[in-house]
Amino acid sequence: MASVNSGAGYIVPGVLAVAGLLATVGQAQVFPVLTVTHDDTVITQSCVVRIPPGTAIADANRNGVIQVGADGITMRFAEGSELCGAPAGTPWNELTGIGIRIAGRRGVTLEGARVHGFFNGLVATRADELTVAGGDFSDNYRQRLRSTPAAEDSADWLFPHHNDTRKWRDEHGGAVCIEASDRVTVREIRVRRGQNGILLDRVNQGRIYDNDCSFLSGWGLALWRSSRNVVSRNAFDFCVRGHVEGVYNRGQDSAGILCFEQCNDNVFAENSATHGGDGFFGFAGQEAVGERWLDAERDRLRRETGRQEVEELIRVPPELAREFSALGCNRNLLIGNDFSYAPAHGIELTFSEGNVLAQNRLVENAICGFWGGYSSDTRIIENHFEGNGGMAYGLERGGINMEHASDNLILRNTFLNDKCAIHLWWDHDAHLLKAPGVVGNYRGVSGNVIAANTFTLDGRHPFGALRPNDRLIVLQLRDDNTQQVRSNYYLANTVALQLTNAMEWAVKPGCEPLRDGQMPSVALPQIDVPGNRQPVGARPQLRGRNRIVMDEWGPWDHASPMVRPVKSAPGELAWDVYGVRALTVIATGVKAQVDHPATSDNAARITARAPQPGVTPYRIELQGENFARALTGVLVAATWEVVVFSWKPEVDPRQDDAGWRKLADDPAALRATVGALDFPYGWGGPRDQRISETITAQGPGGDHFGMVARTRLRLPAGAWRLKTLSDDGVRVKVNGRSVIENWTWHGPTPNEGLFEQVTDGEVELEVEHFEIDGYAVLKLELEPGPDQAKAPGS
């Protein structure tokens, strides 16, 4: 149960009081006790909810197990009562239904609720003046992730851009979902082991404070078309997916705080949102930018002209540009927060204007501290940027990165050992420069003021050893020969300036340079910050991106036991075990080695090796303090003969199967042997996988390559399952018969097929794979099938 402020308690006969839940009421109240044992329980008066221990109540019709049927009622959960929608041990991705449903009811108060085992814990719609006070909404829905410690799977990306039809609530799930409601309060709730914490959809004038929604695989707090809310003193730490330190850092649109589609005039104060995909992810929205208008305009022009390519015909009427110019995520205040250790950005706030970022901490974010593409009139004041850019790529790297940004004030900030402290630039964004939301606000890269900042480069950066030609940059203005970077002020700093292409470093035409007495004067707003907690800095032992440890369900909470498979050598399997004290390991069928790295997390690496070539069943029993788990499966030790080759588009394997296969038989194709088919190519190709010296030196790059691999294995009789992860086409044959066939252009896609081994004996496996362009991956796994499974056609 979440901690609550001390205060007056209440007593109901037969029910243990919960201290503090009536602190805002002023006096004890006695409510009748309602025992809930079945679905579709409608509550029409204030009561204490009691649920017998061990009871699981499924929401069969997905409209809420408990439904609130009257205005102005208070519903409290009795001590120890939990509303559970599924039996303990049900996988998180199989959870369904809604725990508590409030629809069209005003002034409802929910106190001390504990809701677990649902797709959505609480859903409230048109529930003005709702109060959710205290309680625990842990162990509700979360997706099973496909990304591994070895490679990212792009299927794990969230897509927060379309929520007008409730996609967030219906597709991603949320512990607390509030829609179309004003003046709501959510305080002192706790959420763990879920995907999303608090979802606010068209919620205005709310107060969200003293909550702890951390260690989630999506968003701690997400706002959609929500304005004039105060969000303060919450912990939204470790809301993350898609990150393995030193391997890949994607974030996959997870965030501590998500703020999408025209969320204006909100205050975010003294929150801790560290280790999120982004700490704060703000975007004006597709409607605000004008992407929907652009799509409709292209369709109209294609119909009227009969042409497919119509970009040069697009014109944005001035009156339409003026209409769009007021849209965005505007005039929000982010003050006193900690947005550090993100796999992507500390703060991303794009296509928006008039926002204030003040006195925030932005440390060791992998790409940059603040990314402000197409932002204008932003006030960036007295923030601390340190060590940002350690896993950056492209033009974004370091402290402040702003593309196509104008009239921004960067004042009195401190920069310590960032890859590039400040980077302003312009480039050719032909697509975006046709969008009415961009046209309405675009002023080029001009009028930016950079003043009274402190830059320090003392060599204590988090990037490891720099190569001889590497250097840290204080200020970079990149122009692309269009002279769009212009009219910048600079004052009172010692700076190493890197100039590229056409640059202008001057004051605005006709203006005198700023002098000490002419420093821009900006008064930070005085705000009332609700809440008593102090989450900023409350988890100092977890600082650093290396503290993000992911398994297939999300981030480790650094408290519960976690066992996750990690990349291993051919003929081996390996697992990392976290959070288990006094670990013992008993292995059957394989040889197991246990290593204990020097960490404070009770971490252990278990490596299992096959005693001989072939397929070896194994069982590894793990035991420790209050912990027991068995790892079972088969370990495959094989020798694969692989052939890799390039192919030209005119020999497309989807149309010319025989011609493509002929390339594998060509003497020019490169051959090697490997112990497993596990190639996380990413945007590379065979030459990047260390398959052999020859392939590294001469092998194909990241596009238009193929691989054919063959091996022979002895298998016991029974059903067997083959599983692939591929991008692009894959085909798997057993003794010449196709078991998996996905010979298409596709993103990272899992496939599987069953086959029956009638008697003990040897089988031949053949795998074919082609890549067209972009991201690529190939992985093959073999495991026992279900006892009763028979392969189709066997």
GROMACS .gro file of N, CA and C in nm, residues 629-748:
model
  360
  629ARG      N    1   1.298  -2.074  -0.872
  629ARG     CA    2   1.254  -2.075  -1.012
  629ARG      C    3   1.331  -2.183  -1.086
  630ALA      N    4   1.266  -2.245  -1.184
  630ALA     CA    5   1.330  -2.347  -1.266
  630ALA      C    6   1.335  -2.300  -1.410
  631LEU      N    7   1.452  -2.311  -1.470
  631LEU     CA    8   1.471  -2.281  -1.612
  631LEU      C    9   1.478  -2.413  -1.686
  632THR      N   10   1.394  -2.431  -1.785
  632THR     CA   11   1.392  -2.558  -1.860
  632THR      C   12   1.390  -2.529  -2.009
  633GLY      N   13   1.434  -2.626  -2.086
  633GLY     CA   14   1.433  -2.613  -2.230
  633GLY      C   15   1.533  -2.706  -2.292
  634VAL      N   16   1.578  -2.672  -2.413
  634VAL     CA   17   1.682  -2.750  -2.479
  634VAL      C   18   1.793  -2.656  -2.521
  635LEU      N   19   1.914  -2.706  -2.515
  635LEU     CA   20   2.031  -2.631  -2.559
  635LEU      C   21   2.079  -2.694  -2.689
  636VAL      N   22   2.091  -2.613  -2.791
  636VAL     CA   23   2.128  -2.661  -2.924
  636VAL      C   24   2.273  -2.626  -2.951
  637ALA      N   25   2.353  -2.726  -2.978
  637ALA     CA   26   2.492  -2.707  -3.019
  637ALA      C   27   2.506  -2.761  -3.161
  638ALA      N   28   2.517  -2.670  -3.257
  638ALA     CA   29   2.517  -2.709  -3.398
  638ALA      C   30   2.628  -2.637  -3.472
  639THR      N   31   2.659  -2.686  -3.589
  639THR     CA   32   2.750  -2.618  -3.680
  639THR      C   33   2.674  -2.587  -3.807
  640TRP      N   34   2.656  -2.459  -3.833
  640TRP     CA   35   2.584  -2.414  -3.951
  640TRP      C   36   2.683  -2.374  -4.060
  641GLU      N   37   2.658  -2.421  -4.180
  641GLU     CA   38   2.732  -2.374  -4.296
  641GLU      C   39   2.650  -2.262  -4.360
  642VAL      N   40   2.709  -2.142  -4.367
  642VAL     CA   41   2.635  -2.026  -4.417
  642VAL      C   42   2.701  -1.974  -4.545
  643VAL      N   43   2.617  -1.924  -4.632
  643VAL     CA   44   2.660  -1.857  -4.755
  643VAL      C   45   2.596  -1.719  -4.756
  644VAL      N   46   2.675  -1.614  -4.774
  644VAL     CA   47   2.622  -1.478  -4.781
  644VAL      C   48   2.659  -1.418  -4.916
  645PHE      N   49   2.571  -1.332  -4.966
  645PHE     CA   50   2.592  -1.276  -5.099
  645PHE      C   51   2.506  -1.151  -5.115
  646SER      N   52   2.548  -1.067  -5.208
  646SER     CA   53   2.468  -0.950  -5.246
  646SER      C   54   2.378  -0.986  -5.363
  647TRP      N   55   2.267  -0.914  -5.375
  647TRP     CA   56   2.179  -0.932  -5.491
  647TRP      C   57   2.130  -0.796  -5.539
  648LYS      N   58   2.111  -0.788  -5.668
  648LYS     CA   59   2.064  -0.663  -5.728
  648LYS      C   60   1.912  -0.664  -5.737
  649PRO      N   61   1.852  -0.545  -5.735
  649PRO     CA   62   1.704  -0.539  -5.736
  649PRO      C   63   1.639  -0.614  -5.849
  650GLU      N   64   1.708  -0.630  -5.963
  650GLU     CA   65   1.645  -0.701  -6.073
  650GLU      C   66   1.638  -0.852  -6.047
  651VAL      N   67   1.707  -0.903  -5.943
  651VAL     CA   68   1.695  -1.043  -5.903
  651VAL      C   69   1.621  -1.047  -5.768
  652ASP      N   70   1.506  -0.988  -5.764
  652ASP     CA   71   1.426  -0.978  -5.640
  652ASP      C   72   1.378  -1.118  -5.601
  653PRO      N   73   1.414  -1.168  -5.480
  653PRO     CA   74   1.375  -1.304  -5.441
  653PRO      C   75   1.224  -1.325  -5.436
  654ARG      N   76   1.148  -1.220  -5.424
  654ARG     CA   77   1.002  -1.235  -5.418
  654ARG      C   78   0.943  -1.267  -5.555
  655GLN      N   79   1.014  -1.229  -5.662
  655GLN     CA   80   0.967  -1.257  -5.796
  655GLN      C   81   1.052  -1.362  -5.869
  656ASP      N   82   1.180  -1.372  -5.833
  656ASP     CA   83   1.273  -1.461  -5.904
  656ASP      C   84   1.344  -1.549  -5.801
  657ASP      N   85   1.267  -1.644  -5.748
  657ASP     CA   86   1.321  -1.732  -5.643
  657ASP      C   87   1.442  -1.811  -5.694
  658ALA      N   88   1.431  -1.868  -5.812
  658ALA     CA   89   1.538  -1.952  -5.864
  658ALA      C   90   1.663  -1.869  -5.892
  659GLY      N   91   1.643  -1.751  -5.950
  659GLY     CA   92   1.758  -1.665  -5.978
  659GLY      C   93   1.829  -1.620  -5.852
  660TRP      N   94   1.750  -1.595  -5.748
  660TRP     CA   95   1.811  -1.552  -5.621
  660TRP      C   96   1.890  -1.667  -5.559
  661ARG      N   97   1.832  -1.788  -5.560
  661ARG     CA   98   1.903  -1.903  -5.503
  661ARG      C   99   2.031  -1.934  -5.582
  662LYS      N  100   2.029  -1.906  -5.711
  662LYS     CA  101   2.147  -1.932  -5.794
  662LYS      C  102   2.266  -1.851  -5.747
  663LEU      N  103   2.238  -1.733  -5.691
  663LEU     CA  104   2.346  -1.649  -5.640
  663LEU      C  105   2.418  -1.717  -5.523
  664ALA      N  106   2.346  -1.797  -5.444
  664ALA     CA  107   2.408  -1.867  -5.331
  664ALA      C  108   2.503  -1.975  -5.379
  665ASP      N  109   2.484  -2.025  -5.501
  665ASP     CA  110   2.572  -2.129  -5.555
  665ASP      C  111   2.689  -2.070  -5.634
  666ASP      N  112   2.687  -1.940  -5.652
  666ASP     CA  113   2.794  -1.875  -5.729
  666ASP      C  114   2.926  -1.885  -5.651
  667PRO      N  115   3.037  -1.917  -5.717
  667PRO     CA  116   3.167  -1.922  -5.648
  667PRO      C  117   3.203  -1.790  -5.581
  668ALA      N  118   3.145  -1.678  -5.626
  668ALA     CA  119   3.176  -1.549  -5.566
  668ALA      C  120   3.109  -1.530  -5.429
  669ALA      N  121   3.010  -1.612  -5.400
  669ALA     CA  122   2.945  -1.603  -5.268
  669ALA      C  123   3.044  -1.642  -5.159
  670LEU      N  124   3.031  -1.582  -5.043
  670LEU     CA  125   3.124  -1.603  -4.932
  670LEU      C  126   3.069  -1.707  -4.837
  671ARG      N  127   3.156  -1.797  -4.790
  671ARG     CA  128   3.113  -1.909  -4.707
  671ARG      C  129   3.185  -1.907  -4.573
  672ALA      N  130   3.115  -1.958  -4.471
  672ALA     CA  131   3.174  -1.966  -4.337
  672ALA      C  132   3.093  -2.066  -4.255
  673THR      N  133   3.139  -2.096  -4.135
  673THR     CA  134   3.063  -2.177  -4.040
  673THR      C  135   3.038  -2.096  -3.914
  674VAL      N  136   2.919  -2.113  -3.855
  674VAL     CA  137   2.884  -2.044  -3.732
  674VAL      C  138   2.815  -2.143  -3.640
  675GLY      N  139   2.807  -2.108  -3.512
  675GLY     CA  140   2.746  -2.197  -3.415
  675GLY      C  141   2.599  -2.173  -3.392
  676ALA      N  142   2.547  -2.058  -3.440
  676ALA     CA  143   2.405  -2.027  -3.421
  676ALA      C  144   2.364  -1.922  -3.523
  677LEU      N  145   2.236  -1.919  -3.553
  677LEU     CA  146   2.181  -1.814  -3.640
  677LEU      C  147   2.118  -1.708  -3.551
  678ASP      N  148   2.196  -1.608  -3.519
  678ASP     CA  149   2.153  -1.499  -3.432
  678ASP      C  150   2.226  -1.374  -3.478
  679PHE      N  151   2.164  -1.302  -3.572
  679PHE     CA  152   2.231  -1.189  -3.636
  679PHE      C  153   2.148  -1.062  -3.617
  680PRO      N  154   2.177  -0.982  -3.514
  680PRO     CA  155   2.107  -0.853  -3.496
  680PRO      C  156   2.172  -0.747  -3.585
  681TYR      N  157   2.145  -0.754  -3.715
  681TYR     CA  158   2.212  -0.666  -3.810
  681TYR      C  159   2.188  -0.519  -3.781
  682GLY      N  160   2.066  -0.484  -3.736
  682GLY     CA  161   2.032  -0.343  -3.726
  682GLY      C  162   2.031  -0.281  -3.865
  683TRP      N  163   2.106  -0.170  -3.881
  683TRP     CA  164   2.116  -0.107  -4.012
  683TRP      C  165   2.244  -0.150  -4.085
  684GLY      N  166   2.312  -0.251  -4.032
  684GLY     CA  167   2.431  -0.304  -4.097
  684GLY      C  168   2.399  -0.431  -4.174
  685GLY      N  169   2.505  -0.507  -4.206
  685GLY     CA  170   2.489  -0.630  -4.282
  685GLY      C  171   2.585  -0.736  -4.234
  686PRO      N  172   2.603  -0.843  -4.311
  686PRO     CA  173   2.691  -0.953  -4.268
  686PRO      C  174   2.833  -0.909  -4.235
  687ARG      N  175   2.886  -0.810  -4.305
  687ARG     CA  176   3.024  -0.771  -4.277
  687ARG      C  177   3.041  -0.707  -4.139
  688ASP      N  178   2.930  -0.674  -4.073
  688ASP     CA  179   2.936  -0.612  -3.940
  688ASP      C  180   2.916  -0.714  -3.828
  689GLN      N  181   2.901  -0.843  -3.861
  689GLN     CA  182   2.863  -0.943  -3.761
  689GLN      C  183   2.978  -1.032  -3.716
  690ARG      N  184   3.099  -1.008  -3.764
  690ARG     CA  185   3.216  -1.089  -3.724
  690ARG      C  186   3.193  -1.237  -3.752
  691ILE      N  187   3.135  -1.267  -3.865
  691ILE     CA  188   3.111  -1.406  -3.903
  691ILE      C  189   3.242  -1.473  -3.939
  692SER      N  190   3.325  -1.404  -4.018
  692SER     CA  191   3.458  -1.452  -4.053
  692SER      C  192   3.538  -1.332  -4.101
  693GLU      N  193   3.670  -1.347  -4.104
  693GLU     CA  194   3.755  -1.238  -4.150
  693GLU      C  195   3.722  -1.201  -4.294
  694THR      N  196   3.697  -1.303  -4.377
  694THR     CA  197   3.668  -1.277  -4.518
  694THR      C  198   3.537  -1.200  -4.534
  695ILE      N  199   3.434  -1.241  -4.462
  695ILE     CA  200   3.305  -1.173  -4.473
  695ILE      C  201   3.315  -1.032  -4.416
  696THR      N  202   3.390  -1.015  -4.309
  696THR     CA  203   3.409  -0.880  -4.255
  696THR      C  204   3.476  -0.789  -4.357
  697ALA      N  205   3.571  -0.844  -4.432
  697ALA     CA  206   3.644  -0.763  -4.528
  697ALA      C  207   3.570  -0.744  -4.660
  698GLN      N  208   3.494  -0.846  -4.703
  698GLN     CA  209   3.438  -0.843  -4.838
  698GLN      C  210   3.286  -0.860  -4.842
  699GLY      N  211   3.224  -0.884  -4.729
  699GLY     CA  212   3.083  -0.920  -4.728
  699GLY      C  213   2.990  -0.806  -4.761
  700PRO      N  214   2.862  -0.837  -4.780
  700PRO     CA  215   2.762  -0.735  -4.815
  700PRO      C  216   2.742  -0.635  -4.701
  701GLY      N  217   2.697  -0.515  -4.741
  701GLY     CA  218   2.658  -0.414  -4.644
  701GLY      C  219   2.515  -0.434  -4.598
  702GLY      N  220   2.449  -0.325  -4.560
  702GLY     CA  221   2.320  -0.336  -4.494
  702GLY      C  222   2.200  -0.355  -4.583
  703ASP      N  223   2.213  -0.343  -4.715
  703ASP     CA  224   2.098  -0.355  -4.805
  703ASP      C  225   2.124  -0.461  -4.911
  704HIS      N  226   2.014  -0.524  -4.956
  704HIS     CA  227   2.018  -0.620  -5.068
  704HIS      C  228   2.123  -0.729  -5.045
  705PHE      N  229   2.108  -0.801  -4.936
  705PHE     CA  230   2.194  -0.916  -4.914
  705PHE      C  231   2.108  -1.039  -4.883
  706GLY      N  232   2.169  -1.154  -4.900
  706GLY     CA  233   2.100  -1.280  -4.873
  706GLY      C  234   2.189  -1.374  -4.795
  707MET      N  235   2.125  -1.471  -4.730
  707MET     CA  236   2.198  -1.575  -4.657
  707MET      C  237   2.122  -1.706  -4.673
  708VAL      N  238   2.197  -1.813  -4.698
  708VAL     CA  239   2.144  -1.948  -4.693
  708VAL      C  240   2.228  -2.026  -4.593
  709ALA      N  241   2.163  -2.093  -4.497
  709ALA     CA  242   2.234  -2.164  -4.391
  709ALA      C  243   2.178  -2.306  -4.379
  710ARG      N  244   2.270  -2.404  -4.356
  710ARG     CA  245   2.228  -2.544  -4.343
  710ARG      C  246   2.303  -2.608  -4.227
  711THR      N  247   2.232  -2.702  -4.161
  711THR     CA  248   2.296  -2.783  -4.058
  711THR      C  249   2.221  -2.916  -4.049
  712ARG      N  250   2.284  -3.014  -3.982
  712ARG     CA  251   2.220  -3.142  -3.952
  712ARG      C  252   2.227  -3.163  -3.801
  713LEU      N  253   2.114  -3.208  -3.745
  713LEU     CA  254   2.103  -3.227  -3.601
  713LEU      C  255   2.036  -3.360  -3.572
  714ARG      N  256   2.079  -3.425  -3.464
  714ARG     CA  257   2.008  -3.543  -3.414
  714ARG      C  258   1.903  -3.495  -3.315
  715LEU      N  259   1.779  -3.538  -3.337
  715LEU     CA  260   1.667  -3.497  -3.252
  715LEU      C  261   1.594  -3.619  -3.199
  716PRO      N  262   1.554  -3.616  -3.072
  716PRO     CA  263   1.466  -3.721  -3.021
  716PRO      C  264   1.329  -3.714  -3.089
  717ALA      N  265   1.258  -3.823  -3.089
  717ALA     CA  266   1.123  -3.826  -3.146
  717ALA      C  267   1.032  -3.733  -3.067
  718GLY      N  268   0.937  -3.674  -3.136
  718GLY     CA  269   0.840  -3.586  -3.071
  718GLY      C  270   0.813  -3.463  -3.154
  719ALA      N  271   0.729  -3.374  -3.101
  719ALA     CA  272   0.696  -3.248  -3.168
  719ALA      C  273   0.802  -3.143  -3.135
  720TRP      N  274   0.840  -3.064  -3.236
  720TRP     CA  275   0.941  -2.959  -3.220
  720TRP      C  276   0.889  -2.830  -3.282
  721ARG      N  277   0.928  -2.720  -3.220
  721ARG     CA  278   0.887  -2.588  -3.267
  721ARG      C  279   1.010  -2.509  -3.312
  722LEU      N  280   1.004  -2.453  -3.431
  722LEU     CA  281   1.104  -2.360  -3.481
  722LEU      C  282   1.047  -2.218  -3.472
  723LYS      N  283   1.129  -2.123  -3.423
  723LYS     CA  284   1.086  -1.984  -3.410
  723LYS      C  285   1.188  -1.894  -3.478
  724THR      N  286   1.140  -1.798  -3.555
  724THR     CA  287   1.230  -1.702  -3.619
  724THR      C  288   1.188  -1.561  -3.582
  725LEU      N  289   1.286  -1.472  -3.583
  725LEU     CA  290   1.263  -1.327  -3.584
  725LEU      C  291   1.336  -1.277  -3.707
  726SER      N  292   1.264  -1.217  -3.801
  726SER     CA  293   1.326  -1.183  -3.928
  726SER      C  294   1.282  -1.046  -3.977
  727ASP      N  295   1.369  -0.985  -4.052
  727ASP     CA  296   1.346  -0.863  -4.128
  727ASP      C  297   1.457  -0.862  -4.234
  728ASP      N  298   1.429  -0.896  -4.358
  728ASP     CA  299   1.297  -0.914  -4.419
  728ASP      C  300   1.265  -1.064  -4.428
  729GLY      N  301   1.258  -1.118  -4.555
  729GLY     CA  302   1.200  -1.248  -4.579
  729GLY      C  303   1.276  -1.364  -4.517
  730VAL      N  304   1.201  -1.466  -4.474
  730VAL     CA  305   1.261  -1.584  -4.415
  730VAL      C  306   1.186  -1.708  -4.460
  731ARG      N  307   1.261  -1.818  -4.478
  731ARG     CA  308   1.203  -1.948  -4.511
  731ARG      C  309   1.284  -2.054  -4.437
  732VAL      N  310   1.217  -2.147  -4.368
  732VAL     CA  311   1.285  -2.253  -4.295
  732VAL      C  312   1.229  -2.387  -4.342
  733LYS      N  313   1.320  -2.478  -4.379
  733LYS     CA  314   1.282  -2.611  -4.424
  733LYS      C  315   1.341  -2.716  -4.332
  734VAL      N  316   1.264  -2.823  -4.308
  734VAL     CA  317   1.310  -2.940  -4.234
  734VAL      C  318   1.301  -3.059  -4.329
  735ASN      N  319   1.417  -3.118  -4.357
  735ASN     CA  320   1.423  -3.230  -4.452
  735ASN      C  321   1.354  -3.194  -4.583
  736GLY      N  322   1.374  -3.070  -4.627
  736GLY     CA  323   1.322  -3.025  -4.754
  736GLY      C  324   1.179  -2.976  -4.753
  737ARG      N  325   1.109  -2.988  -4.639
  737ARG     CA  326   0.970  -2.944  -4.631
  737ARG      C  327   0.963  -2.810  -4.558
  738SER      N  328   0.891  -2.714  -4.618
  738SER     CA  329   0.883  -2.580  -4.560
  738SER      C  330   0.800  -2.583  -4.431
  739VAL      N  331   0.859  -2.529  -4.323
  739VAL     CA  332   0.792  -2.520  -4.193
  739VAL      C  333   0.757  -2.375  -4.160
  740ILE      N  334   0.842  -2.282  -4.199
  740ILE     CA  335   0.816  -2.138  -4.183
  740ILE      C  336   0.833  -2.073  -4.319
  741GLU      N  337   0.737  -1.992  -4.360
  741GLU     CA  338   0.742  -1.926  -4.490
  741GLU      C  339   0.686  -1.785  -4.474
  742ASN      N  340   0.774  -1.686  -4.466
  742ASN     CA  341   0.733  -1.545  -4.465
  742ASN      C  342   0.825  -1.472  -4.562
  743TRP      N  343   0.807  -1.501  -4.689
  743TRP     CA  344   0.899  -1.456  -4.794
  743TRP      C  345   0.851  -1.320  -4.846
  744THR      N  346   0.849  -1.221  -4.754
  744THR     CA  347   0.794  -1.089  -4.784
  744THR      C  348   0.887  -0.982  -4.732
  745TRP      N  349   0.859  -0.860  -4.771
  745TRP     CA  350   0.927  -0.742  -4.715
  745TRP      C  351   0.851  -0.703  -4.589
  746HIS      N  352   0.914  -0.708  -4.473
  746HIS     CA  353   0.845  -0.679  -4.348
  746HIS      C  354   0.944  -0.629  -4.244
  747GLY      N  355   0.891  -0.564  -4.142
  747GLY     CA  356   0.972  -0.525  -4.027
  747GLY      C  357   1.000  -0.645  -3.940
  748PRO      N  358   1.074  -0.627  -3.829
  748PRO     CA  359   1.105  -0.740  -3.741
  748PRO      C  360   0.977  -0.814  -3.701
   0.00000   0.00000   0.00000
